[in-house]
Coordinates of C-alpha atoms in Angstrom, one line a residue:
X1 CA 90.7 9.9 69.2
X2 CA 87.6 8.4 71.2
X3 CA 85.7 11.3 71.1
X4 CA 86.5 11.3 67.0
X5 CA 86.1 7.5 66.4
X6 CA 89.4 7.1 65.3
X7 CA 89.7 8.6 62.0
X8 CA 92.1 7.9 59.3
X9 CA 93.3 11.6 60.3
X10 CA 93.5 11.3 64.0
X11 CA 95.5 7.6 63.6
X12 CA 98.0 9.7 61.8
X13 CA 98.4 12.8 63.8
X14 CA 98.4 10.9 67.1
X15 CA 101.5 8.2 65.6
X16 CA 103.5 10.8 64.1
X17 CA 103.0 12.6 67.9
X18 CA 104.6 9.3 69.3
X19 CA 107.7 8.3 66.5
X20 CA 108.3 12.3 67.5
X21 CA 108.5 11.7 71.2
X22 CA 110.6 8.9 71.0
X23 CA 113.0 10.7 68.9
X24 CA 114.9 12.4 71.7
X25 CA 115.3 9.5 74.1
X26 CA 116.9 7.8 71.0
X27 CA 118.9 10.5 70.0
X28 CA 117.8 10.4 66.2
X29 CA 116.1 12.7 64.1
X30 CA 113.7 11.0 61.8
X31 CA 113.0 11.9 58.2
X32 CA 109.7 13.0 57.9
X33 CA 108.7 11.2 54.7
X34 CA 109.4 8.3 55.5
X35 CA 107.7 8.6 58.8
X36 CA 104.4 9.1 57.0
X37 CA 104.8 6.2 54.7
X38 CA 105.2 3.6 57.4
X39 CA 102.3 5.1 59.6
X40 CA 100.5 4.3 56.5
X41 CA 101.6 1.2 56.0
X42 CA 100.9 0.3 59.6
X43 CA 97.2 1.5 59.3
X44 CA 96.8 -0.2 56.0
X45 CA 98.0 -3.1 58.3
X46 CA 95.2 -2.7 60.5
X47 CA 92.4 -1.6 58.4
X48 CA 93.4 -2.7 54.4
X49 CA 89.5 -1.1 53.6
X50 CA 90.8 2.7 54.6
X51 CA 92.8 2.6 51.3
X52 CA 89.3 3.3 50.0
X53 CA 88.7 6.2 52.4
X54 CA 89.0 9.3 50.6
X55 CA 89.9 10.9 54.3
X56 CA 92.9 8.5 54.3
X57 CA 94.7 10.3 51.1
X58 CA 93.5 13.3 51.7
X59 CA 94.9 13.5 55.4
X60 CA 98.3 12.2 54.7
X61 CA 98.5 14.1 50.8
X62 CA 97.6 17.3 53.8
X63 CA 100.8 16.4 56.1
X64 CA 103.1 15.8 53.1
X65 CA 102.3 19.5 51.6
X66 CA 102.7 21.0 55.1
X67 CA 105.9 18.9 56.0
X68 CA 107.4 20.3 52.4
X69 CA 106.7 23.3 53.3
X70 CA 108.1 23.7 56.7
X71 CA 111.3 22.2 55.5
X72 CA 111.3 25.2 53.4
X73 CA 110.7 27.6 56.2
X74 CA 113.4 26.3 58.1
X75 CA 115.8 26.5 55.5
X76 CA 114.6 30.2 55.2
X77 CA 115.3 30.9 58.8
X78 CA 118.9 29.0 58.7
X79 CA 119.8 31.3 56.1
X80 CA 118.9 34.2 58.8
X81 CA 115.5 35.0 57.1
X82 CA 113.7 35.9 60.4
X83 CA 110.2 37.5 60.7
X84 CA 107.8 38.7 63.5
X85 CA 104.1 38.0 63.5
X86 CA 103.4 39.2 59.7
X87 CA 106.2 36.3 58.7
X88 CA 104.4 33.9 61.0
X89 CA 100.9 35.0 59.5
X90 CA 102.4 34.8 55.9
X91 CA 104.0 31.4 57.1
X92 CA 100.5 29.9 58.3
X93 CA 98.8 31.6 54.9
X94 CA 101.4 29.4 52.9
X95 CA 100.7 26.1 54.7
X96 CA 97.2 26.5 54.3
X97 CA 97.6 27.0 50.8
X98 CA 99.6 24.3 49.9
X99 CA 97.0 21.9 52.0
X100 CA 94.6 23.3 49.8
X101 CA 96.7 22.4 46.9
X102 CA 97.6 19.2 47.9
X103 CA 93.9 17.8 48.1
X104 CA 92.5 19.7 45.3
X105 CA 92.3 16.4 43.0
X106 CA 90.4 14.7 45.7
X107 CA 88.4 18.2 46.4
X108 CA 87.4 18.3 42.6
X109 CA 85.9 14.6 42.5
X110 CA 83.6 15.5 45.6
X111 CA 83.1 19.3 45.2
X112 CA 81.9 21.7 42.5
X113 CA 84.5 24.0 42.2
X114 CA 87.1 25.6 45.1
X115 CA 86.8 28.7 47.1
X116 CA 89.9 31.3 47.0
X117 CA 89.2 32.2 50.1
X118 CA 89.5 29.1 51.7
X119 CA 93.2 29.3 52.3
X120 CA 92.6 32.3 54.3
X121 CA 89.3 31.2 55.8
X122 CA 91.5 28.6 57.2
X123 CA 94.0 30.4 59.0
X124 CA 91.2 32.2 61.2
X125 CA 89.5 29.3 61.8
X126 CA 92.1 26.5 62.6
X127 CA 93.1 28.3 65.5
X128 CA 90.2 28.9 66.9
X129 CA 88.8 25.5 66.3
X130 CA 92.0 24.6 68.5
X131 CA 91.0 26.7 71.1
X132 CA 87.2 25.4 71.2
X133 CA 88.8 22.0 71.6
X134 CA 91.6 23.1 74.4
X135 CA 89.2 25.1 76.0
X136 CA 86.5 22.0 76.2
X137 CA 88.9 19.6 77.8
X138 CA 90.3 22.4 80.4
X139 CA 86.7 22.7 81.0
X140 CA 86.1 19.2 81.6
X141 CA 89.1 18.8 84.2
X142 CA 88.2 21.8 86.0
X143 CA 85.2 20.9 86.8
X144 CA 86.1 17.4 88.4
X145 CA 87.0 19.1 91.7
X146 CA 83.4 20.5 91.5
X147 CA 81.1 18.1 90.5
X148 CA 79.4 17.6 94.0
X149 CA 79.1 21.6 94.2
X150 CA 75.9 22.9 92.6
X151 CA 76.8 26.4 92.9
X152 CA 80.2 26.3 91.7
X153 CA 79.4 23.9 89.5
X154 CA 77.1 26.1 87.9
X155 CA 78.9 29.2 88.1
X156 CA 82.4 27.7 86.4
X157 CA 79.8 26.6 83.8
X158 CA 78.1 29.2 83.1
X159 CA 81.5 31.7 82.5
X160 CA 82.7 28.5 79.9
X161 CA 79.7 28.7 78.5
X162 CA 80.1 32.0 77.9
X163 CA 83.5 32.2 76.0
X164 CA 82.8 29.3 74.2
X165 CA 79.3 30.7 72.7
X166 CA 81.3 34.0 71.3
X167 CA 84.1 31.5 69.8
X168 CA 81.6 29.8 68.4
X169 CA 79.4 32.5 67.3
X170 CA 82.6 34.1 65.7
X171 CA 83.4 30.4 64.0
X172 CA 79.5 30.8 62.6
X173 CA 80.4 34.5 61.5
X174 CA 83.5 33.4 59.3
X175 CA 82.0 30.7 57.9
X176 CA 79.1 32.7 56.5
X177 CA 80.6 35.4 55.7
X178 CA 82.8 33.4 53.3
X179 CA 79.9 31.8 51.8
X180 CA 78.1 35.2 51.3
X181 CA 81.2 35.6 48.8
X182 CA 79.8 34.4 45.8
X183 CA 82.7 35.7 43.6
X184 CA 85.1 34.2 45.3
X185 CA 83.7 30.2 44.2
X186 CA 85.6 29.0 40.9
X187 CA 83.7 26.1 39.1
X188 CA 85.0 23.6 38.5
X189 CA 84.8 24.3 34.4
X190 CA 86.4 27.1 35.0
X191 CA 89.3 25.3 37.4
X192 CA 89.6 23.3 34.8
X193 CA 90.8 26.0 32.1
X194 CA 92.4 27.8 34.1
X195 CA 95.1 25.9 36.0
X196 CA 96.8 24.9 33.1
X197 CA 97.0 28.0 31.9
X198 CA 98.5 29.2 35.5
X199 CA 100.8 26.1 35.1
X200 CA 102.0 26.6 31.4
X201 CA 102.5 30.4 32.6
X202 CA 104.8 29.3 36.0
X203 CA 106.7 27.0 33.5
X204 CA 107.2 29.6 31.0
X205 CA 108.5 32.2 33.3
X206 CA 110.6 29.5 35.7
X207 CA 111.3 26.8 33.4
X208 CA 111.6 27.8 29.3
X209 CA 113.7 25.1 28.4
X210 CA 111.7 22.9 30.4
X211 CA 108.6 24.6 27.5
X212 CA 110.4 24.3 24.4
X213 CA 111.8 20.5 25.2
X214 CA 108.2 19.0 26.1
X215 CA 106.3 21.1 23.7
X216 CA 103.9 18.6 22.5
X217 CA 103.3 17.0 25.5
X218 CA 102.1 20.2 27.0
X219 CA 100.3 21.3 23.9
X220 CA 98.3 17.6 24.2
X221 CA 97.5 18.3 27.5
X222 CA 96.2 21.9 27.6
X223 CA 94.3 20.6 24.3
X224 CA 92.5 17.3 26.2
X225 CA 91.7 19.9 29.8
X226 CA 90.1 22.5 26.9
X227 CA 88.1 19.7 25.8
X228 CA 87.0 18.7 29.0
X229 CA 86.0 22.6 29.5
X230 CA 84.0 22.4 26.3
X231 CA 82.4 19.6 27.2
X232 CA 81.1 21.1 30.4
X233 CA 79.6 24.2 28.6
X234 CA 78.1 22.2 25.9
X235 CA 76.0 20.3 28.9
X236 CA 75.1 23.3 31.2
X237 CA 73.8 24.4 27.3
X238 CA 70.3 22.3 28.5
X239 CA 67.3 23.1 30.3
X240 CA 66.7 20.5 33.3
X241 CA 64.8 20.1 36.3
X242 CA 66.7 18.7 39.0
X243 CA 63.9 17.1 41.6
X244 CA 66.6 17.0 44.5
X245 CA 66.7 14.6 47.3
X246 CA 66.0 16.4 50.3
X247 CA 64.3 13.7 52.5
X248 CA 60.7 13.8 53.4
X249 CA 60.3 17.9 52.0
X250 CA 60.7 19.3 48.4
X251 CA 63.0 21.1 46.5
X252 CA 63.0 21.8 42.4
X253 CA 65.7 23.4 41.0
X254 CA 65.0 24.5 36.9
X255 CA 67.8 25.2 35.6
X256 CA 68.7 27.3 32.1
X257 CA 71.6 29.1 30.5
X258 CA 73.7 29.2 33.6
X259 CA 70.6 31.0 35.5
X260 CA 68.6 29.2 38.4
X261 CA 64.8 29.1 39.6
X262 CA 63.7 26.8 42.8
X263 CA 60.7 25.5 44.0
X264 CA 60.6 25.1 47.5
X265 CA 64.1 24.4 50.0
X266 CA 63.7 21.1 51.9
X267 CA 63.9 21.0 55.2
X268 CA 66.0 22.3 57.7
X269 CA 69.8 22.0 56.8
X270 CA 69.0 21.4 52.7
X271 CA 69.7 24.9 51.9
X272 CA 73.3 24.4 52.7
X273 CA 74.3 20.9 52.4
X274 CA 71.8 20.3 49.5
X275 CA 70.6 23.3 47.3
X276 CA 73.6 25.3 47.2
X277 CA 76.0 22.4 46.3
X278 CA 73.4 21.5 43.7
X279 CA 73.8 24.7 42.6
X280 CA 77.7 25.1 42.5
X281 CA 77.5 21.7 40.3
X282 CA 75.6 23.9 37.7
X283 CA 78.6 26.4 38.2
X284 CA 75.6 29.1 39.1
X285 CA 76.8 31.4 42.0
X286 CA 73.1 32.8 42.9
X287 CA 69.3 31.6 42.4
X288 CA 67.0 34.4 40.1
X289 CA 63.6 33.2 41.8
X290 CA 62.4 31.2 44.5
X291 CA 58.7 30.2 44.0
X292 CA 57.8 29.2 48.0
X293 CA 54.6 26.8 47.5
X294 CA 53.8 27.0 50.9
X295 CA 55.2 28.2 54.3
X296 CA 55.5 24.8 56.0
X297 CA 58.8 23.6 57.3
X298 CA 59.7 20.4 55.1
X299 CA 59.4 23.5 52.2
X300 CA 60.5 26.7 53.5
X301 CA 63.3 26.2 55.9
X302 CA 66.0 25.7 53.1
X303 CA 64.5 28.8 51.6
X304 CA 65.5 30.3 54.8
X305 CA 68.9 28.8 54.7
X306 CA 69.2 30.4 51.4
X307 CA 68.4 33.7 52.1
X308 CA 70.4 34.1 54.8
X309 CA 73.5 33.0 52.6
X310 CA 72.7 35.6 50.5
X311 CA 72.1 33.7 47.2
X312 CA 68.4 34.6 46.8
X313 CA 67.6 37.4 44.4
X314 CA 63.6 37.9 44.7
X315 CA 60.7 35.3 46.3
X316 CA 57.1 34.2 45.1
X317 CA 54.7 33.2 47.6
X318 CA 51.1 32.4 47.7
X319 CA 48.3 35.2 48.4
X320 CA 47.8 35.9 52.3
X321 CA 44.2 35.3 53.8
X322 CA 42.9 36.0 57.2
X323 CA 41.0 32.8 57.0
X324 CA 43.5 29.9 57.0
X325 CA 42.5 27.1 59.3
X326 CA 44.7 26.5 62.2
X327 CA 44.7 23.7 64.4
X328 CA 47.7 23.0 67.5
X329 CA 48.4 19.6 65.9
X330 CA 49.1 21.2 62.7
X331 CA 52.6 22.5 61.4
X332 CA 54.0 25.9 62.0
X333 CA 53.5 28.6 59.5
X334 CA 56.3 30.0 59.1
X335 CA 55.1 33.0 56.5
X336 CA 55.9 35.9 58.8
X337 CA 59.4 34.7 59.6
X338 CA 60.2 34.3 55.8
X339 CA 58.9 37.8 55.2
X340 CA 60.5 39.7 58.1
X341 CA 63.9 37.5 57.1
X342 CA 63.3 39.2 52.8
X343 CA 63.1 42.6 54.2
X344 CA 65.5 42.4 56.4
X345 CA 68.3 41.2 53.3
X346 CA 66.6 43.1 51.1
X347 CA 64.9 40.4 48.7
X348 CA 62.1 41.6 46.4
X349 CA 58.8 39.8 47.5
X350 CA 55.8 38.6 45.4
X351 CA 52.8 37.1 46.4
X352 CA 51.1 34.9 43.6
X353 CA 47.7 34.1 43.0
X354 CA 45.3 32.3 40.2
X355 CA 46.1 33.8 36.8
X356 CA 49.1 35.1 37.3
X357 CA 51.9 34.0 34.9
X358 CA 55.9 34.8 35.1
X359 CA 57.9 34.6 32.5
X360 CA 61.2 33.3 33.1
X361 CA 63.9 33.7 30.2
X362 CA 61.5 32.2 28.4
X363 CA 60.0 29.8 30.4
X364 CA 56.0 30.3 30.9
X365 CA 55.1 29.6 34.8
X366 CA 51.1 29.9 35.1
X367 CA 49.7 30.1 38.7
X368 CA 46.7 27.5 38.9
X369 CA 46.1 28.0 42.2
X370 CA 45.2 29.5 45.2
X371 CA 42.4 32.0 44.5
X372 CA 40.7 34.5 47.0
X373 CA 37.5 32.5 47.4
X374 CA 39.8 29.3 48.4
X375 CA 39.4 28.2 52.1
X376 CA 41.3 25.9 54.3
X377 CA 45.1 25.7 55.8
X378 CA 48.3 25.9 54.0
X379 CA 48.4 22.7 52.4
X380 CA 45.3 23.7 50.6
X381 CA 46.4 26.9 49.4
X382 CA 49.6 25.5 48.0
X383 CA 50.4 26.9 44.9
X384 CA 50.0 24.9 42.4
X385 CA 51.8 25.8 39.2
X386 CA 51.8 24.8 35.0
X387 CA 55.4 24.9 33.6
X388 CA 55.6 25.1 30.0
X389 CA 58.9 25.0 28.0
X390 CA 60.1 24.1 24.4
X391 CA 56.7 22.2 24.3
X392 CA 57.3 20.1 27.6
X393 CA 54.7 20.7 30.4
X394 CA 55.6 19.9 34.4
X395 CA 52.6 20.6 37.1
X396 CA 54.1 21.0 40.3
X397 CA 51.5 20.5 43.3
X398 CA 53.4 21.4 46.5
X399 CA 51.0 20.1 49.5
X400 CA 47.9 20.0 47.5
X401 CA 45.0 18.2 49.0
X402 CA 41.8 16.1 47.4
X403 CA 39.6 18.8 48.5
X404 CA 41.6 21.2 46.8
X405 CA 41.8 19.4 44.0
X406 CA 37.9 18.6 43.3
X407 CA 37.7 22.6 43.9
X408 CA 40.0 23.1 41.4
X409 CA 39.1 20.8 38.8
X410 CA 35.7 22.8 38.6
X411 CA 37.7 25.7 36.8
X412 CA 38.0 25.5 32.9
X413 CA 42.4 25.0 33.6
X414 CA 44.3 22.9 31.8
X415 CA 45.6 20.3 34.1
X416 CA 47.8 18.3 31.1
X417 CA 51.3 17.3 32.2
X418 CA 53.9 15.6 30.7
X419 CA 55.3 14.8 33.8
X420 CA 53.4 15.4 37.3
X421 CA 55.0 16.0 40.4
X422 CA 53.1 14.3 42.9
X423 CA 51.2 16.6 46.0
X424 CA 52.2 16.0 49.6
X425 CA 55.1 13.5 48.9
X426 CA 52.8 10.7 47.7
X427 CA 49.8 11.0 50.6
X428 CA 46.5 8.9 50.5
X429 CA 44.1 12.2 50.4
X430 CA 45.7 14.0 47.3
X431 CA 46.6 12.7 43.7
X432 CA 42.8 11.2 43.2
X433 CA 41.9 9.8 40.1
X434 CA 39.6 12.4 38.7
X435 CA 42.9 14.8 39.3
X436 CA 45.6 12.5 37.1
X437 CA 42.3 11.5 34.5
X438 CA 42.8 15.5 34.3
X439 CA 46.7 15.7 34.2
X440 CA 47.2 12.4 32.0
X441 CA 51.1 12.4 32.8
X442 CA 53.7 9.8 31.2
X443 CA 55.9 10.0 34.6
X444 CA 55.5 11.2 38.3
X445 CA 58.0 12.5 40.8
X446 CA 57.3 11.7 44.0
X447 CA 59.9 13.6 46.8
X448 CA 59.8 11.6 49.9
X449 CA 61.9 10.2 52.5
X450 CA 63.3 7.2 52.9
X451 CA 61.6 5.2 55.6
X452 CA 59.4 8.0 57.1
X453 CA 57.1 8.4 60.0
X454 CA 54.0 9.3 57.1
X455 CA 54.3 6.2 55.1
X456 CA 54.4 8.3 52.5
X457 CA 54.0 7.0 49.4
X458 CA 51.1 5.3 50.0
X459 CA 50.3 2.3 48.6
X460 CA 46.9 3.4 46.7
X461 CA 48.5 6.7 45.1
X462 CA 51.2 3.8 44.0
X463 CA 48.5 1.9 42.5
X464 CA 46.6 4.5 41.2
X465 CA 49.6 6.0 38.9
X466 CA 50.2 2.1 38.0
X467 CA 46.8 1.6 36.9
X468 CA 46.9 4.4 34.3
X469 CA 50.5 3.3 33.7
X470 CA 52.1 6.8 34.7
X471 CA 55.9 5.6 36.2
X472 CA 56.4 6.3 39.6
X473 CA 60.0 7.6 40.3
X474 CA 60.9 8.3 44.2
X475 CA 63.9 10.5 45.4
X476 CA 64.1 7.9 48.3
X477 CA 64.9 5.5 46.1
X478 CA 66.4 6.9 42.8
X479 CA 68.1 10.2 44.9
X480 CA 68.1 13.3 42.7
X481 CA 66.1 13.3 39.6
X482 CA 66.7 14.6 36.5
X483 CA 64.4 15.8 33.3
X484 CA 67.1 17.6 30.6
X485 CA 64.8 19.6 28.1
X486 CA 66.8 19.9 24.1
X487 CA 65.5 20.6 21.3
X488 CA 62.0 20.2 22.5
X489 CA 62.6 16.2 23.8
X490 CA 63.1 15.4 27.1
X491 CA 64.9 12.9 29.0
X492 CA 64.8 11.6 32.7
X493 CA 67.5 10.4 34.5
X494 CA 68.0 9.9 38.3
X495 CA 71.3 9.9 40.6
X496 CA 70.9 6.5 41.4
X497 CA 70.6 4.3 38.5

C-alpha cells in the first residue's frame, strides 16, 4: 500500500485480507458480499471523492465477479468435481474472464473496443507480475544482512537482477505479442452489435420462455444498440484529420473509409499510449502509410513504436544527402535506426522528394519539398507536403525553417492552404510573413507542449497569424484537433472545448 499510494484497489484487497484473518479467532465465516459492501462503505467514509474514481467500481465490480465465481467452483468440487492442473488452468481462464466481463461497461467508456485475448493474456501475466513483486520484497530483506558488504552485496544483486530482467523481458514479450494481434481487437461498434446478439442467443437457448414473455422489451433494445451501431458507421463515413496531442512533437492522423495515413509519431511513448488508441477509436486495426517528415526524435520515435507493434504497412521519408549539417548540440538523427528497424519487419520504404505526388484513395499528397540542391540539417529538409481533398487544402510543414522557406518560396509552388499546420511547433525562425502572405490560411495548428523548455509558440509567430487574422489553435491548450471533410465543407473541432 505505500509503495502504491493507497489505491482504491489496494484499500480493498488489504481490508478484505484483515475481516478474513479475523474470521477464525471469531469462529465465523463471513459472507463475502456483504464484506465488500461495508469495505466500501468504510472507504466512502474516508474519502466520499473516490465514488468518482472509476478505479473504485472497477476494483470492487472485479472482486464481486471473481467471488461469484469461486462460489461456483466450490460448489463444483463439493459435488466431487475434482481437476488437476488443466482444471486449475481452466479455473484461472474463467476468473479472468468474468473480471473481464465485469468491468467491460467501465472498459467501453475509456477504451476503443476489447481485446479477446485479454482473458488469457491475463492468466500468464498475473502470475508473473506476482512473482516480480514477491521476488522484489525477498530481495529487499535479503540484502539487509548485507548492506555493509560490497562484494556480497553486489554479487546477491547482480543474480536478482538477473531473474528479474528475463521475468520482465518475458512480461515485455506477452504484452507485445498480444498487441501484434490485430485481429483479435473488437471495436467497440462492433461490441456493440454483437453482444446482444450473443445475449439474445444465450437467452434463446437457456431461457425461451424467458424470450417469448419479454419479447418487446428485447426487440426495443437490440433495436436502440443497432442504432447506436449505425450511428457509429455513419460518422467513421467522414474524412478527418486528427492533429493529436502528443506534447512538444507531431503526430497527424488522416483518416478515410475505415483506412489510416499518419504524419509523423510524437515522441517517445506516443506510439503506444497515443497513436494506436487514436486509432482503435477509428475502429482501424493497422495504419496504410506513414509519411516520416523528418528523422528527429519529437517525430520519429512513435513511428518506431509503431513499427515494432506491427501496425505499419509501408513508410515515406525524405531523400538522403551526404551533405546534412551536423553539429553535437544538435538532435540525433535517427534515419538509419528507422531503416534498419523497416527491413528488419519487413515494411516497404519510400524516400520522397520535390514533385513527387501519392495518391491515397483518393487523396492527392504533393511533395513540395526537399529537393537535391537543398542544403542544411534535418529540420531544413523536412518535408513539406500539399494535401488536397474534396476541394479542402492542408500544408503540413514538419520542422521547416525561414531559410527553407525563402528557398522555397522562389519556386513557382502553390503554397495556398486552407488550413496551415504551423513548422517547428510555433518557433520564432519559421512561419515568416512572406511564407503565410503565400499560404493565406483561414486556421493554423500549432502542436506544442504544454509549458515547454522552447517557449514554443512564440509570441511573434502568435502575432503574426493574428495580424492577418489566421486562428491560432494549440494542442496544449485545445488537446486533439479535429478537421471532418463532407461533402466538400469542412469543420474543426478540438478535444477540449
Amino acid at each position: 500500500g505505500i509503495l502504491s499510494g493507497w489505491k482504491s484497489g489496494i484499500c480493498r484487497a488489504s481490508l478484505i485480507s484483515l475481516f478474513r484473518m479475523a474470521d477464525r479467532p471469531l469462529m465465523r465465516r463471513r459472507d463475502v458480499y456483504n464484506t465488500l459492501f461495508f469495505v466500501g462503505s468504510l472507504l466512502l467514509l474516508f474519502n466520499a471523492y473516490a465514488l468518482y474514481d472509476t478505479g473504485f467500481w472497477m476494483s470492487f465490480m472485479t472482486a464481486a465477479a471473481v467471488s461469484f465465481m469461486s462460489e461456483l467452483q466450490d460448489k463444483k468440487e463439493g459435488q466431487g468435481k475434482k481437476g488437476g492442473f488443466v482444471a486449475s488452468c481452466r479455473a484461472s481462464f474463467l476468473f479472468s474472464i468474468a473480471a473481464q466481463t465485469a468491468v467491460l461497461p467501465y472498459q467501453m467508456m475509456s477504451s476503443p473496443g476489447i481485446h479477446l485475448l485479454a482473458p488469457l493474456a491475463n492468466v500468464i501475466a498475473l502470475p508473473l507480475a506476482s512473482i516480480l513483486m514477491a521476488s522484489c520484497y525477498l530481495f529487499l530483506f535479503l540484502l539487509l544482512p548485507f548492506s555493509n558488504s560490497s562484494v556480497i552485496y553486489k554479487a546477491v544483486s547482480a543474480l536478482f537482477l538477473f531473474f528479474l530482467n528475463g521475468l520482465s523481458s518475458l512480461f515485455q514479450w506477452i504484452a507485445r505479442t498480444v498487441t501484434r494481434m490485430r485481429l483479435a481487437f473488437v471495436p467497440l461498434k462492433y461490441v456493440l452489435l454483437f453482444l446482444p446478439l450473443f445475449v439474445l442467443v444465450v437467452l434463446l437457448m437457456k431461457r425461451r420462455n424467458f424470450v417469448l414473455k419479454y419479447k418487446k422489451i428485447l426487440l426495443f433494445s437490440f433495436t436502440l444498440c443497432l442504432a447506436f451501431v449505425l450511428l457509429f458507421f455513419v460518422s467513421f463515413s467522414k474524412t478527418s484529420f486528427l492533429f493529436l496531442d502528443v506534447g512538444q512533437g507531431d503526430a497527424t492522423l488522416l483518416v478515410k473509409k475505415g483506412h489510416a495515413l499518419l504524419v509523423d509519431g510524437g515522441d517517445k511513448g506516443h506510439g503506444y499510449h497515443t497513436v494506436i488508441p487514436a486509432l482503435r477509436m477509428q475502429a482501424i486495426s493497422a495504419i496504410d502509410l506513414v509519411i516520416l517528415t523528418h528523422a528527429h526524435s519529437d517525430h520519429a520515435s512513435g513511428v518506431m513504436e509503431l513499427m515494432e507493434a506491427g501496425v505499419v504497412r509501408a513508410l515515406c521519408m525524405p531523400i538522403r544527402s551526404d551533405e546534412i549539417n551536423r553539429s553535437p548540440s544538435q538532435e540525433e538523427d535517427m534515419s538509419d535506426a528507422i531503416e534498419t528497424l523497416a527491413s528488419d519487419e519487413g515494411i516497404a520504404l519510400y524516400h520522397l522528394k520535390t514533385g513527387d505526388v501519392i495518391d491515397w484513395r483518393g487523396v492527392q499528397i504533393e511533395v513540395l519539398s526537399p529537393d537535391d540542391k537543398l542544403r542544411g540539417d534535418l529540420n531544413d529538409r523536412s518535408l513539406v507536403l500539399s494535401i488536397s481533398l474534396e476541394g479542402i487544402r492542408v500544408l503540413m510543414t514538419g520542422d521547416l525553417t525561414e531559410a527553407t522557406e525563402r528557398y522555397l518560396l522562389r519556386s513557382d509552388f502553390d503554397f495556398s492552404a486552407d488550413l496551415l499546420h504551423v513548422a517547428h511547433h510555433g518557433s520564432r525562425y519559421a512561419t515568416t510573413d512572406a511564407f503565410l502572405l503565400a499560404c493565406d490560411p483561414e486556421t493554423a495548428v500549432i502542436s506544442v507542449g504544454a509549458h515547454n523548455r522552447y517557449g514554443h509558440p512564440h509570441p511573434d509567430v502568435i502575432r503574426r497569424l493574428e495580424r492577418r487574422s489566421i486562428e491560432p489553435i494549440r494542442t496544449d491548450e485545445s488537446g486533439c484537433v479535429f478537421l471532418n471533410i463532407r461533402r466538400q465543407k469542412g469543420t474543426i473541432n478540438t478535444w477540449i472545448r
